[in-house]
Amino acid sequence: TRVACPNRRDRSPPKRPRMNSRSKEKVTAMFRKLFKSSSKEGEGPSKPSPSGSGSPARRLLRGCRDSVSPAAPQDSPFASAKAKKGEEGPSHKTVRARRLMKEYRDLQRLQSSKTDPVFSVELVDDNLFEWHVKVFKLDTESDLGNDMKELGINHILLHLIFPENFPFAPPFMRVISPRIEKGFVMEGGAICMELLTPRGWASAYTVEAVIMQFAASVVKGQGRIQRKNKGQKVFSRRTAEESFRSLVKTHDKYGWVTPSLADG
């Protein structure tokens, strides 16, 4: 016969209490209710299958995956691109400098390639935003052209000043010498041209186009060189600016008369 040792422990696992059928039904109903309410709260764009296949837990996970999207990494190229979009673009000063540098180089290259250029450009005191332009060629059959030949004047000197918001605003241009009457040249050497006003200006216009337009307008307006010293117009920058502001206001009020293409 075996004698049980009093110090020996029974290592067999304890028996779990068995659930009756009523307890099982209660637990099942509780879990169904729990998953049903969770699936309604976590519904996303995806719809449950019409057959109702899959457990409530799987339907809940599918809804969570569809309604939540992962965040983009901070170092991704898309994030950096969005950050760059928020940055400020180049300033007007930078745009002006780039545009004028390109145009100045192009005009220098153009005039150096010809022995008798129509005009020449040079910087005033090495200032990129202030130019002197010498117009050499005009209509030789015009009164102004004849006056230049007779008086031994080989060019018309123009002064151009480019504002900070160029090329989105026109340059200010005036005649320095010789002193011209008529020809759409006003007091101080201001020039009456719609192209030089904010309303008539377009950023696509080049300096070359402005100069060529002046050469055509001064001839069309029957410009002549002043020969009498008495009653001559005062050719100064301040006078030109005041005269130009006045004509802009006048034309803004009464409009401009644009010549036909056949007239140039």
PDB file of C-alpha atoms in Angstrom:
ATOM      1  CA  THR A   1       0.000   0.000   0.000  1.00  0.00           C
ATOM      2  CA  ARG A   2       1.097   3.547  -0.823  1.00  0.00           C
ATOM      3  CA  VAL A   3       1.222   6.104   1.881  1.00  0.00           C
ATOM      4  CA  ALA A   4       0.552   9.661   0.826  1.00  0.00           C
ATOM      5  CA  CYS A   5       3.248  12.076   1.806  1.00  0.00           C
ATOM      6  CA  PRO A   6       1.814  15.004   3.712  1.00  0.00           C
ATOM      7  CA  ASN A   7       4.413  17.435   2.217  1.00  0.00           C
ATOM      8  CA  ARG A   8       3.727  16.523  -1.392  1.00  0.00           C
ATOM      9  CA  ARG A   9       1.701  19.102  -3.388  1.00  0.00           C
ATOM     10  CA  ASP A  10      -0.838  18.179  -5.952  1.00  0.00           C
ATOM     11  CA  ARG A  11       0.537  19.635  -9.231  1.00  0.00           C
ATOM     12  CA  SER A  12      -2.490  18.878 -11.359  1.00  0.00           C
ATOM     13  CA  PRO A  13      -4.226  22.078 -12.736  1.00  0.00           C
ATOM     14  CA  PRO A  14      -7.378  23.141 -11.005  1.00  0.00           C
ATOM     15  CA  LYS A  15     -10.538  22.293 -12.734  1.00  0.00           C
ATOM     16  CA  ARG A  16     -12.335  25.242 -14.373  1.00  0.00           C
ATOM     17  CA  PRO A  17     -15.947  25.712 -13.569  1.00  0.00           C
ATOM     18  CA  ARG A  18     -18.186  24.729 -16.418  1.00  0.00           C
ATOM     19  CA  MET A  19     -20.530  27.375 -17.866  1.00  0.00           C
ATOM     20  CA  ASN A  20     -24.091  26.431 -18.301  1.00  0.00           C
ATOM     21  CA  SER A  21     -25.933  27.231 -21.534  1.00  0.00           C
ATOM     22  CA  ARG A  22     -27.614  30.322 -20.098  1.00  0.00           C
ATOM     23  CA  SER A  23     -24.260  31.901 -19.130  1.00  0.00           C
ATOM     24  CA  LYS A  24     -22.854  31.223 -22.601  1.00  0.00           C
ATOM     25  CA  GLU A  25     -25.792  32.971 -24.235  1.00  0.00           C
ATOM     26  CA  LYS A  26     -25.340  36.018 -21.982  1.00  0.00           C
ATOM     27  CA  VAL A  27     -21.627  36.340 -22.807  1.00  0.00           C
ATOM     28  CA  THR A  28     -22.265  35.886 -26.529  1.00  0.00           C
ATOM     29  CA  ALA A  29     -24.982  38.532 -26.506  1.00  0.00           C
ATOM     30  CA  MET A  30     -22.726  40.957 -24.657  1.00  0.00           C
ATOM     31  CA  PHE A  31     -19.882  40.568 -27.190  1.00  0.00           C
ATOM     32  CA  ARG A  32     -22.240  40.941 -30.119  1.00  0.00           C
ATOM     33  CA  LYS A  33     -23.639  44.142 -28.659  1.00  0.00           C
ATOM     34  CA  LEU A  34     -20.125  45.470 -28.020  1.00  0.00           C
ATOM     35  CA  PHE A  35     -18.852  44.813 -31.569  1.00  0.00           C
ATOM     36  CA  LYS A  36     -22.046  46.110 -33.112  1.00  0.00           C
ATOM     37  CA  SER A  37     -21.764  49.498 -31.370  1.00  0.00           C
ATOM     38  CA  SER A  38     -18.032  49.751 -32.127  1.00  0.00           C
ATOM     39  CA  SER A  39     -18.533  49.053 -35.821  1.00  0.00           C
ATOM     40  CA  LYS A  40     -21.077  51.874 -36.056  1.00  0.00           C
ATOM     41  CA  GLU A  41     -18.727  54.398 -34.448  1.00  0.00           C
ATOM     42  CA  GLY A  42     -15.762  53.378 -36.586  1.00  0.00           C
ATOM     43  CA  GLU A  43     -17.526  53.195 -39.946  1.00  0.00           C
ATOM     44  CA  GLY A  44     -15.429  54.499 -42.809  1.00  0.00           C
ATOM     45  CA  PRO A  45     -15.911  54.922 -46.564  1.00  0.00           C
ATOM     46  CA  SER A  46     -15.900  51.149 -47.123  1.00  0.00           C
ATOM     47  CA  LYS A  47     -19.212  49.310 -46.794  1.00  0.00           C
ATOM     48  CA  PRO A  48     -19.664  45.898 -45.251  1.00  0.00           C
ATOM     49  CA  SER A  49     -20.199  43.083 -47.655  1.00  0.00           C
ATOM     50  CA  PRO A  50     -23.853  42.458 -48.450  1.00  0.00           C
ATOM     51  CA  SER A  51     -23.565  38.836 -47.441  1.00  0.00           C
ATOM     52  CA  GLY A  52     -22.496  39.858 -43.932  1.00  0.00           C
ATOM     53  CA  SER A  53     -19.469  37.559 -44.105  1.00  0.00           C
ATOM     54  CA  GLY A  54     -16.669  38.107 -41.644  1.00  0.00           C
ATOM     55  CA  SER A  55     -16.716  38.593 -37.936  1.00  0.00           C
ATOM     56  CA  PRO A  56     -17.705  41.896 -36.305  1.00  0.00           C
ATOM     57  CA  ALA A  57     -14.066  42.400 -35.348  1.00  0.00           C
ATOM     58  CA  ARG A  58     -12.912  42.184 -38.981  1.00  0.00           C
ATOM     59  CA  ARG A  59     -15.604  44.616 -40.099  1.00  0.00           C
ATOM     60  CA  LEU A  60     -14.472  47.023 -37.376  1.00  0.00           C
ATOM     61  CA  LEU A  61     -10.840  46.838 -38.505  1.00  0.00           C
ATOM     62  CA  ARG A  62     -11.802  47.403 -42.130  1.00  0.00           C
ATOM     63  CA  GLY A  63     -13.679  50.570 -41.166  1.00  0.00           C
ATOM     64  CA  CYS A  64     -10.709  51.895 -39.191  1.00  0.00           C
ATOM     65  CA  ARG A  65      -8.274  51.287 -42.056  1.00  0.00           C
ATOM     66  CA  ASP A  66     -10.466  53.146 -44.530  1.00  0.00           C
ATOM     67  CA  SER A  67     -11.146  56.150 -42.326  1.00  0.00           C
ATOM     68  CA  VAL A  68      -7.571  56.793 -41.166  1.00  0.00           C
ATOM     69  CA  SER A  69      -4.743  57.710 -43.574  1.00  0.00           C
ATOM     70  CA  PRO A  70      -1.070  57.650 -42.618  1.00  0.00           C
ATOM     71  CA  ALA A  71       0.699  60.997 -42.173  1.00  0.00           C
ATOM     72  CA  ALA A  72       3.369  61.946 -44.701  1.00  0.00           C
ATOM     73  CA  PRO A  73       6.915  61.795 -43.360  1.00  0.00           C
ATOM     74  CA  GLN A  74       8.494  65.144 -42.581  1.00  0.00           C
ATOM     75  CA  ASP A  75      11.500  64.453 -44.783  1.00  0.00           C
ATOM     76  CA  SER A  76       9.507  63.239 -47.788  1.00  0.00           C
ATOM     77  CA  PRO A  77       9.794  65.155 -51.077  1.00  0.00           C
ATOM     78  CA  PHE A  78       6.071  65.950 -50.959  1.00  0.00           C
ATOM     79  CA  ALA A  79       6.406  67.607 -47.565  1.00  0.00           C
ATOM     80  CA  SER A  80       9.370  69.676 -48.736  1.00  0.00           C
ATOM     81  CA  ALA A  81       7.511  70.697 -51.874  1.00  0.00           C
ATOM     82  CA  LYS A  82       4.572  71.926 -49.812  1.00  0.00           C
ATOM     83  CA  ALA A  83       6.935  73.838 -47.573  1.00  0.00           C
ATOM     84  CA  LYS A  84       8.502  75.500 -50.599  1.00  0.00           C
ATOM     85  CA  LYS A  85       5.101  76.534 -51.877  1.00  0.00           C
ATOM     86  CA  GLY A  86       4.550  78.477 -48.696  1.00  0.00           C
ATOM     87  CA  GLU A  87       7.800  80.360 -49.088  1.00  0.00           C
ATOM     88  CA  GLU A  88       7.771  83.805 -50.604  1.00  0.00           C
ATOM     89  CA  GLY A  89       8.736  84.093 -54.233  1.00  0.00           C
ATOM     90  CA  PRO A  90      11.502  86.297 -55.571  1.00  0.00           C
ATOM     91  CA  SER A  91      11.112  89.991 -54.741  1.00  0.00           C
ATOM     92  CA  HIS A  92      10.381  92.665 -57.322  1.00  0.00           C
ATOM     93  CA  LYS A  93      13.951  93.906 -56.968  1.00  0.00           C
ATOM     94  CA  THR A  94      15.352  90.515 -57.919  1.00  0.00           C
ATOM     95  CA  VAL A  95      13.027  90.219 -60.914  1.00  0.00           C
ATOM     96  CA  ARG A  96      13.935  93.726 -62.047  1.00  0.00           C
ATOM     97  CA  ALA A  97      17.676  93.067 -61.807  1.00  0.00           C
ATOM     98  CA  ARG A  98      17.486  89.789 -63.723  1.00  0.00           C
ATOM     99  CA  ARG A  99      15.303  91.231 -66.449  1.00  0.00           C
ATOM    100  CA  LEU A 100      17.405  94.357 -66.940  1.00  0.00           C
ATOM    101  CA  MET A 101      20.679  92.441 -66.882  1.00  0.00           C
ATOM    102  CA  LYS A 102      19.424  90.158 -69.638  1.00  0.00           C
ATOM    103  CA  GLU A 103      18.091  93.009 -71.752  1.00  0.00           C
ATOM    104  CA  TYR A 104      21.219  95.093 -71.299  1.00  0.00           C
ATOM    105  CA  ARG A 105      23.472  92.219 -72.385  1.00  0.00           C
ATOM    106  CA  ASP A 106      21.271  91.481 -75.382  1.00  0.00           C
ATOM    107  CA  LEU A 107      21.305  95.127 -76.501  1.00  0.00           C
ATOM    108  CA  GLN A 108      25.066  95.393 -75.986  1.00  0.00           C
ATOM    109  CA  ARG A 109      25.548  92.285 -78.107  1.00  0.00           C
ATOM    110  CA  LEU A 110      23.199  93.656 -80.766  1.00  0.00           C
ATOM    111  CA  GLN A 111      24.852  97.049 -81.074  1.00  0.00           C
ATOM    112  CA  SER A 112      28.366  95.550 -81.122  1.00  0.00           C
ATOM    113  CA  SER A 113      27.369  93.306 -84.028  1.00  0.00           C
ATOM    114  CA  LYS A 114      26.437  96.289 -86.228  1.00  0.00           C
ATOM    115  CA  THR A 115      28.677  99.027 -87.572  1.00  0.00           C
ATOM    116  CA  ASP A 116      25.839 101.589 -87.596  1.00  0.00           C
ATOM    117  CA  PRO A 117      23.284 100.643 -84.921  1.00  0.00           C
ATOM    118  CA  VAL A 118      19.916 102.367 -84.683  1.00  0.00           C
ATOM    119  CA  PHE A 119      20.592 103.184 -81.038  1.00  0.00           C
ATOM    120  CA  SER A 120      23.028 102.429 -78.227  1.00  0.00           C
ATOM    121  CA  VAL A 121      22.580 101.955 -74.468  1.00  0.00           C
ATOM    122  CA  GLU A 122      24.876 102.601 -71.531  1.00  0.00           C
ATOM    123  CA  LEU A 123      24.493 102.670 -67.761  1.00  0.00           C
ATOM    124  CA  VAL A 124      24.462 105.942 -65.854  1.00  0.00           C
ATOM    125  CA  ASP A 125      27.272 105.776 -63.266  1.00  0.00           C
ATOM    126  CA  ASP A 126      27.251 101.957 -63.531  1.00  0.00           C
ATOM    127  CA  ASN A 127      23.677 101.911 -62.239  1.00  0.00           C
ATOM    128  CA  LEU A 128      21.733  99.017 -63.775  1.00  0.00           C
ATOM    129  CA  PHE A 129      18.448 100.776 -63.067  1.00  0.00           C
ATOM    130  CA  GLU A 130      19.268 104.016 -64.884  1.00  0.00           C
ATOM    131  CA  TRP A 131      20.185 104.102 -68.584  1.00  0.00           C
ATOM    132  CA  HIS A 132      21.225 106.584 -71.221  1.00  0.00           C
ATOM    133  CA  VAL A 133      20.034 105.766 -74.727  1.00  0.00           C
ATOM    134  CA  LYS A 134      21.337 107.428 -77.879  1.00  0.00           C
ATOM    135  CA  VAL A 135      18.982 107.223 -80.858  1.00  0.00           C
ATOM    136  CA  PHE A 136      21.015 107.654 -84.055  1.00  0.00           C
ATOM    137  CA  LYS A 137      18.549 106.866 -86.806  1.00  0.00           C
ATOM    138  CA  LEU A 138      15.239 108.502 -87.542  1.00  0.00           C
ATOM    139  CA  ASP A 139      13.236 108.924 -90.721  1.00  0.00           C
ATOM    140  CA  THR A 140      15.690 110.784 -92.954  1.00  0.00           C
ATOM    141  CA  GLU A 141      12.843 112.397 -94.866  1.00  0.00           C
ATOM    142  CA  SER A 142      11.200 113.826 -91.748  1.00  0.00           C
ATOM    143  CA  ASP A 143      11.541 117.429 -90.577  1.00  0.00           C
ATOM    144  CA  LEU A 144      13.278 116.244 -87.420  1.00  0.00           C
ATOM    145  CA  GLY A 145      15.759 114.208 -89.426  1.00  0.00           C
ATOM    146  CA  ASN A 146      16.533 117.214 -91.613  1.00  0.00           C
ATOM    147  CA  ASP A 147      16.957 119.432 -88.545  1.00  0.00           C
ATOM    148  CA  MET A 148      19.509 116.993 -87.086  1.00  0.00           C
ATOM    149  CA  LYS A 149      21.472 116.943 -90.326  1.00  0.00           C
ATOM    150  CA  GLU A 150      21.426 120.700 -90.677  1.00  0.00           C
ATOM    151  CA  LEU A 151      22.527 121.331 -87.074  1.00  0.00           C
ATOM    152  CA  GLY A 152      25.088 118.521 -87.033  1.00  0.00           C
ATOM    153  CA  ILE A 153      23.289 116.558 -84.298  1.00  0.00           C
ATOM    154  CA  ASN A 154      23.927 112.835 -84.711  1.00  0.00           C
ATOM    155  CA  HIS A 155      21.702 111.453 -81.934  1.00  0.00           C
ATOM    156  CA  ILE A 156      18.860 112.100 -79.499  1.00  0.00           C
ATOM    157  CA  LEU A 157      19.784 111.399 -75.886  1.00  0.00           C
ATOM    158  CA  LEU A 158      17.155 109.701 -73.717  1.00  0.00           C
ATOM    159  CA  HIS A 159      17.150 109.043 -69.997  1.00  0.00           C
ATOM    160  CA  LEU A 160      15.407 105.892 -68.679  1.00  0.00           C
ATOM    161  CA  ILE A 161      14.724 105.141 -65.000  1.00  0.00           C
ATOM    162  CA  PHE A 162      13.362 101.716 -64.066  1.00  0.00           C
ATOM    163  CA  PRO A 163      11.123 101.498 -60.958  1.00  0.00           C
ATOM    164  CA  GLU A 164      11.427  98.760 -58.344  1.00  0.00           C
ATOM    165  CA  ASN A 165       8.421  96.881 -59.739  1.00  0.00           C
ATOM    166  CA  PHE A 166       9.730  96.775 -63.322  1.00  0.00           C
ATOM    167  CA  PRO A 167       8.838  94.948 -65.598  1.00  0.00           C
ATOM    168  CA  PHE A 168       5.357  95.045 -64.086  1.00  0.00           C
ATOM    169  CA  ALA A 169       5.423  98.839 -64.310  1.00  0.00           C
ATOM    170  CA  PRO A 170       6.785 101.003 -67.150  1.00  0.00           C
ATOM    171  CA  PRO A 171      10.078 102.885 -67.033  1.00  0.00           C
ATOM    172  CA  PHE A 172      10.125 106.654 -66.838  1.00  0.00           C
ATOM    173  CA  MET A 173      11.668 108.059 -70.000  1.00  0.00           C
ATOM    174  CA  ARG A 174      12.461 111.625 -71.003  1.00  0.00           C
ATOM    175  CA  VAL A 175      14.457 113.486 -73.642  1.00  0.00           C
ATOM    176  CA  ILE A 176      17.654 115.150 -72.414  1.00  0.00           C
ATOM    177  CA  SER A 177      18.979 116.620 -75.656  1.00  0.00           C
ATOM    178  CA  PRO A 178      18.417 118.202 -78.068  1.00  0.00           C
ATOM    179  CA  ARG A 179      15.428 120.200 -76.974  1.00  0.00           C
ATOM    180  CA  ILE A 180      12.498 119.067 -79.076  1.00  0.00           C
ATOM    181  CA  GLU A 181       9.168 120.780 -79.603  1.00  0.00           C
ATOM    182  CA  LYS A 182       6.049 118.911 -80.675  1.00  0.00           C
ATOM    183  CA  GLY A 183       6.618 115.250 -81.479  1.00  0.00           C
ATOM    184  CA  PHE A 184       4.733 114.294 -78.278  1.00  0.00           C
ATOM    185  CA  VAL A 185       7.620 115.726 -76.255  1.00  0.00           C
ATOM    186  CA  MET A 186       6.398 117.821 -73.348  1.00  0.00           C
ATOM    187  CA  GLU A 187       7.903 120.135 -70.745  1.00  0.00           C
ATOM    188  CA  GLY A 188      11.025 118.798 -69.141  1.00  0.00           C
ATOM    189  CA  GLY A 189      11.421 116.318 -71.995  1.00  0.00           C
ATOM    190  CA  ALA A 190       8.565 114.099 -70.821  1.00  0.00           C
ATOM    191  CA  ILE A 191       7.161 111.860 -73.533  1.00  0.00           C
ATOM    192  CA  CYS A 192       3.448 111.483 -74.175  1.00  0.00           C
ATOM    193  CA  MET A 193       3.107 107.799 -75.075  1.00  0.00           C
ATOM    194  CA  GLU A 194       0.404 105.438 -73.821  1.00  0.00           C
ATOM    195  CA  LEU A 195       2.957 102.632 -73.728  1.00  0.00           C
ATOM    196  CA  LEU A 196       4.813 104.446 -70.933  1.00  0.00           C
ATOM    197  CA  THR A 197       1.731 104.708 -68.699  1.00  0.00           C
ATOM    198  CA  PRO A 198       0.517 102.060 -66.227  1.00  0.00           C
ATOM    199  CA  ARG A 199      -2.654 101.543 -68.271  1.00  0.00           C
ATOM    200  CA  GLY A 200      -0.850 101.042 -71.576  1.00  0.00           C
ATOM    201  CA  TRP A 201       2.132  99.081 -70.274  1.00  0.00           C
ATOM    202  CA  ALA A 202       2.605  95.297 -70.451  1.00  0.00           C
ATOM    203  CA  SER A 203       5.409  93.335 -68.806  1.00  0.00           C
ATOM    204  CA  ALA A 204       6.201  91.681 -72.148  1.00  0.00           C
ATOM    205  CA  TYR A 205       7.386  94.998 -73.629  1.00  0.00           C
ATOM    206  CA  THR A 206      11.149  95.232 -73.982  1.00  0.00           C
ATOM    207  CA  VAL A 207      13.369  98.290 -73.756  1.00  0.00           C
ATOM    208  CA  GLU A 208      14.086  97.927 -77.466  1.00  0.00           C
ATOM    209  CA  ALA A 209      10.363  98.115 -78.228  1.00  0.00           C
ATOM    210  CA  VAL A 210      10.035 101.264 -76.110  1.00  0.00           C
ATOM    211  CA  ILE A 211      12.908 102.993 -77.914  1.00  0.00           C
ATOM    212  CA  MET A 212      11.659 102.059 -81.379  1.00  0.00           C
ATOM    213  CA  GLN A 213       8.178 103.276 -80.450  1.00  0.00           C
ATOM    214  CA  PHE A 214       9.618 106.623 -79.398  1.00  0.00           C
ATOM    215  CA  ALA A 215      11.552 106.944 -82.661  1.00  0.00           C
ATOM    216  CA  ALA A 216       8.318 106.427 -84.601  1.00  0.00           C
ATOM    217  CA  SER A 217       6.178 108.681 -82.377  1.00  0.00           C
ATOM    218  CA  VAL A 218       8.502 111.692 -82.374  1.00  0.00           C
ATOM    219  CA  VAL A 219       8.506 111.681 -86.190  1.00  0.00           C
ATOM    220  CA  LYS A 220       4.764 111.084 -86.468  1.00  0.00           C
ATOM    221  CA  GLY A 221       4.114 113.970 -84.073  1.00  0.00           C
ATOM    222  CA  GLN A 222       6.116 116.291 -86.394  1.00  0.00           C
ATOM    223  CA  GLY A 223       8.786 116.958 -83.830  1.00  0.00           C
ATOM    224  CA  ARG A 224      11.278 119.723 -84.508  1.00  0.00           C
ATOM    225  CA  ILE A 225      14.457 120.880 -82.794  1.00  0.00           C
ATOM    226  CA  GLN A 226      14.024 124.170 -80.978  1.00  0.00           C
ATOM    227  CA  ARG A 227      16.203 126.880 -82.470  1.00  0.00           C
ATOM    228  CA  LYS A 228      15.045 129.929 -80.553  1.00  0.00           C
ATOM    229  CA  ASN A 229      16.568 130.467 -77.145  1.00  0.00           C
ATOM    230  CA  LYS A 230      13.656 132.615 -76.021  1.00  0.00           C
ATOM    231  CA  GLY A 231      10.739 130.715 -74.527  1.00  0.00           C
ATOM    232  CA  GLN A 232      12.483 127.354 -74.555  1.00  0.00           C
ATOM    233  CA  LYS A 233      11.067 124.585 -72.398  1.00  0.00           C
ATOM    234  CA  VAL A 234      12.845 123.769 -69.188  1.00  0.00           C
ATOM    235  CA  PHE A 235      14.401 120.332 -69.623  1.00  0.00           C
ATOM    236  CA  SER A 236      14.806 118.963 -66.107  1.00  0.00           C
ATOM    237  CA  ARG A 237      13.861 115.678 -64.462  1.00  0.00           C
ATOM    238  CA  ARG A 238      11.578 117.329 -61.927  1.00  0.00           C
ATOM    239  CA  THR A 239       9.708 119.262 -64.588  1.00  0.00           C
ATOM    240  CA  ALA A 240       9.420 116.125 -66.713  1.00  0.00           C
ATOM    241  CA  GLU A 241       7.967 114.091 -63.832  1.00  0.00           C
ATOM    242  CA  GLU A 242       5.377 116.787 -63.035  1.00  0.00           C
ATOM    243  CA  SER A 243       4.425 117.065 -66.692  1.00  0.00           C
ATOM    244  CA  PHE A 244       4.119 113.304 -67.057  1.00  0.00           C
ATOM    245  CA  ARG A 245       1.884 112.935 -63.997  1.00  0.00           C
ATOM    246  CA  SER A 246      -0.382 115.626 -65.380  1.00  0.00           C
ATOM    247  CA  LEU A 247      -0.743 113.989 -68.798  1.00  0.00           C
ATOM    248  CA  VAL A 248      -1.451 110.582 -67.230  1.00  0.00           C
ATOM    249  CA  LYS A 249      -4.327 112.062 -65.227  1.00  0.00           C
ATOM    250  CA  THR A 250      -5.674 113.788 -68.332  1.00  0.00           C
ATOM    251  CA  HIS A 251      -5.605 110.663 -70.464  1.00  0.00           C
ATOM    252  CA  ASP A 252      -7.050 108.521 -67.697  1.00  0.00           C
ATOM    253  CA  LYS A 253     -10.005 110.868 -67.662  1.00  0.00           C
ATOM    254  CA  TYR A 254     -10.501 111.412 -71.401  1.00  0.00           C
ATOM    255  CA  GLY A 255      -8.847 108.322 -72.883  1.00  0.00           C
ATOM    256  CA  TRP A 256      -6.223 107.849 -75.591  1.00  0.00           C
ATOM    257  CA  VAL A 257      -6.429 108.038 -79.353  1.00  0.00           C
ATOM    258  CA  THR A 258      -4.632 104.987 -80.719  1.00  0.00           C
ATOM    259  CA  PRO A 259      -3.400 105.263 -84.343  1.00  0.00           C
ATOM    260  CA  SER A 260      -4.062 102.460 -86.801  1.00  0.00           C
ATOM    261  CA  LEU A 261      -1.437  99.820 -87.547  1.00  0.00           C
ATOM    262  CA  ALA A 262      -0.945 101.254 -91.017  1.00  0.00           C
ATOM    263  CA  ASP A 263       0.193 104.513 -89.449  1.00  0.00           C
ATOM    264  CA  GLY A 264       2.755 102.696 -87.292  1.00  0.00           C
TER     265      GLY A 264
END
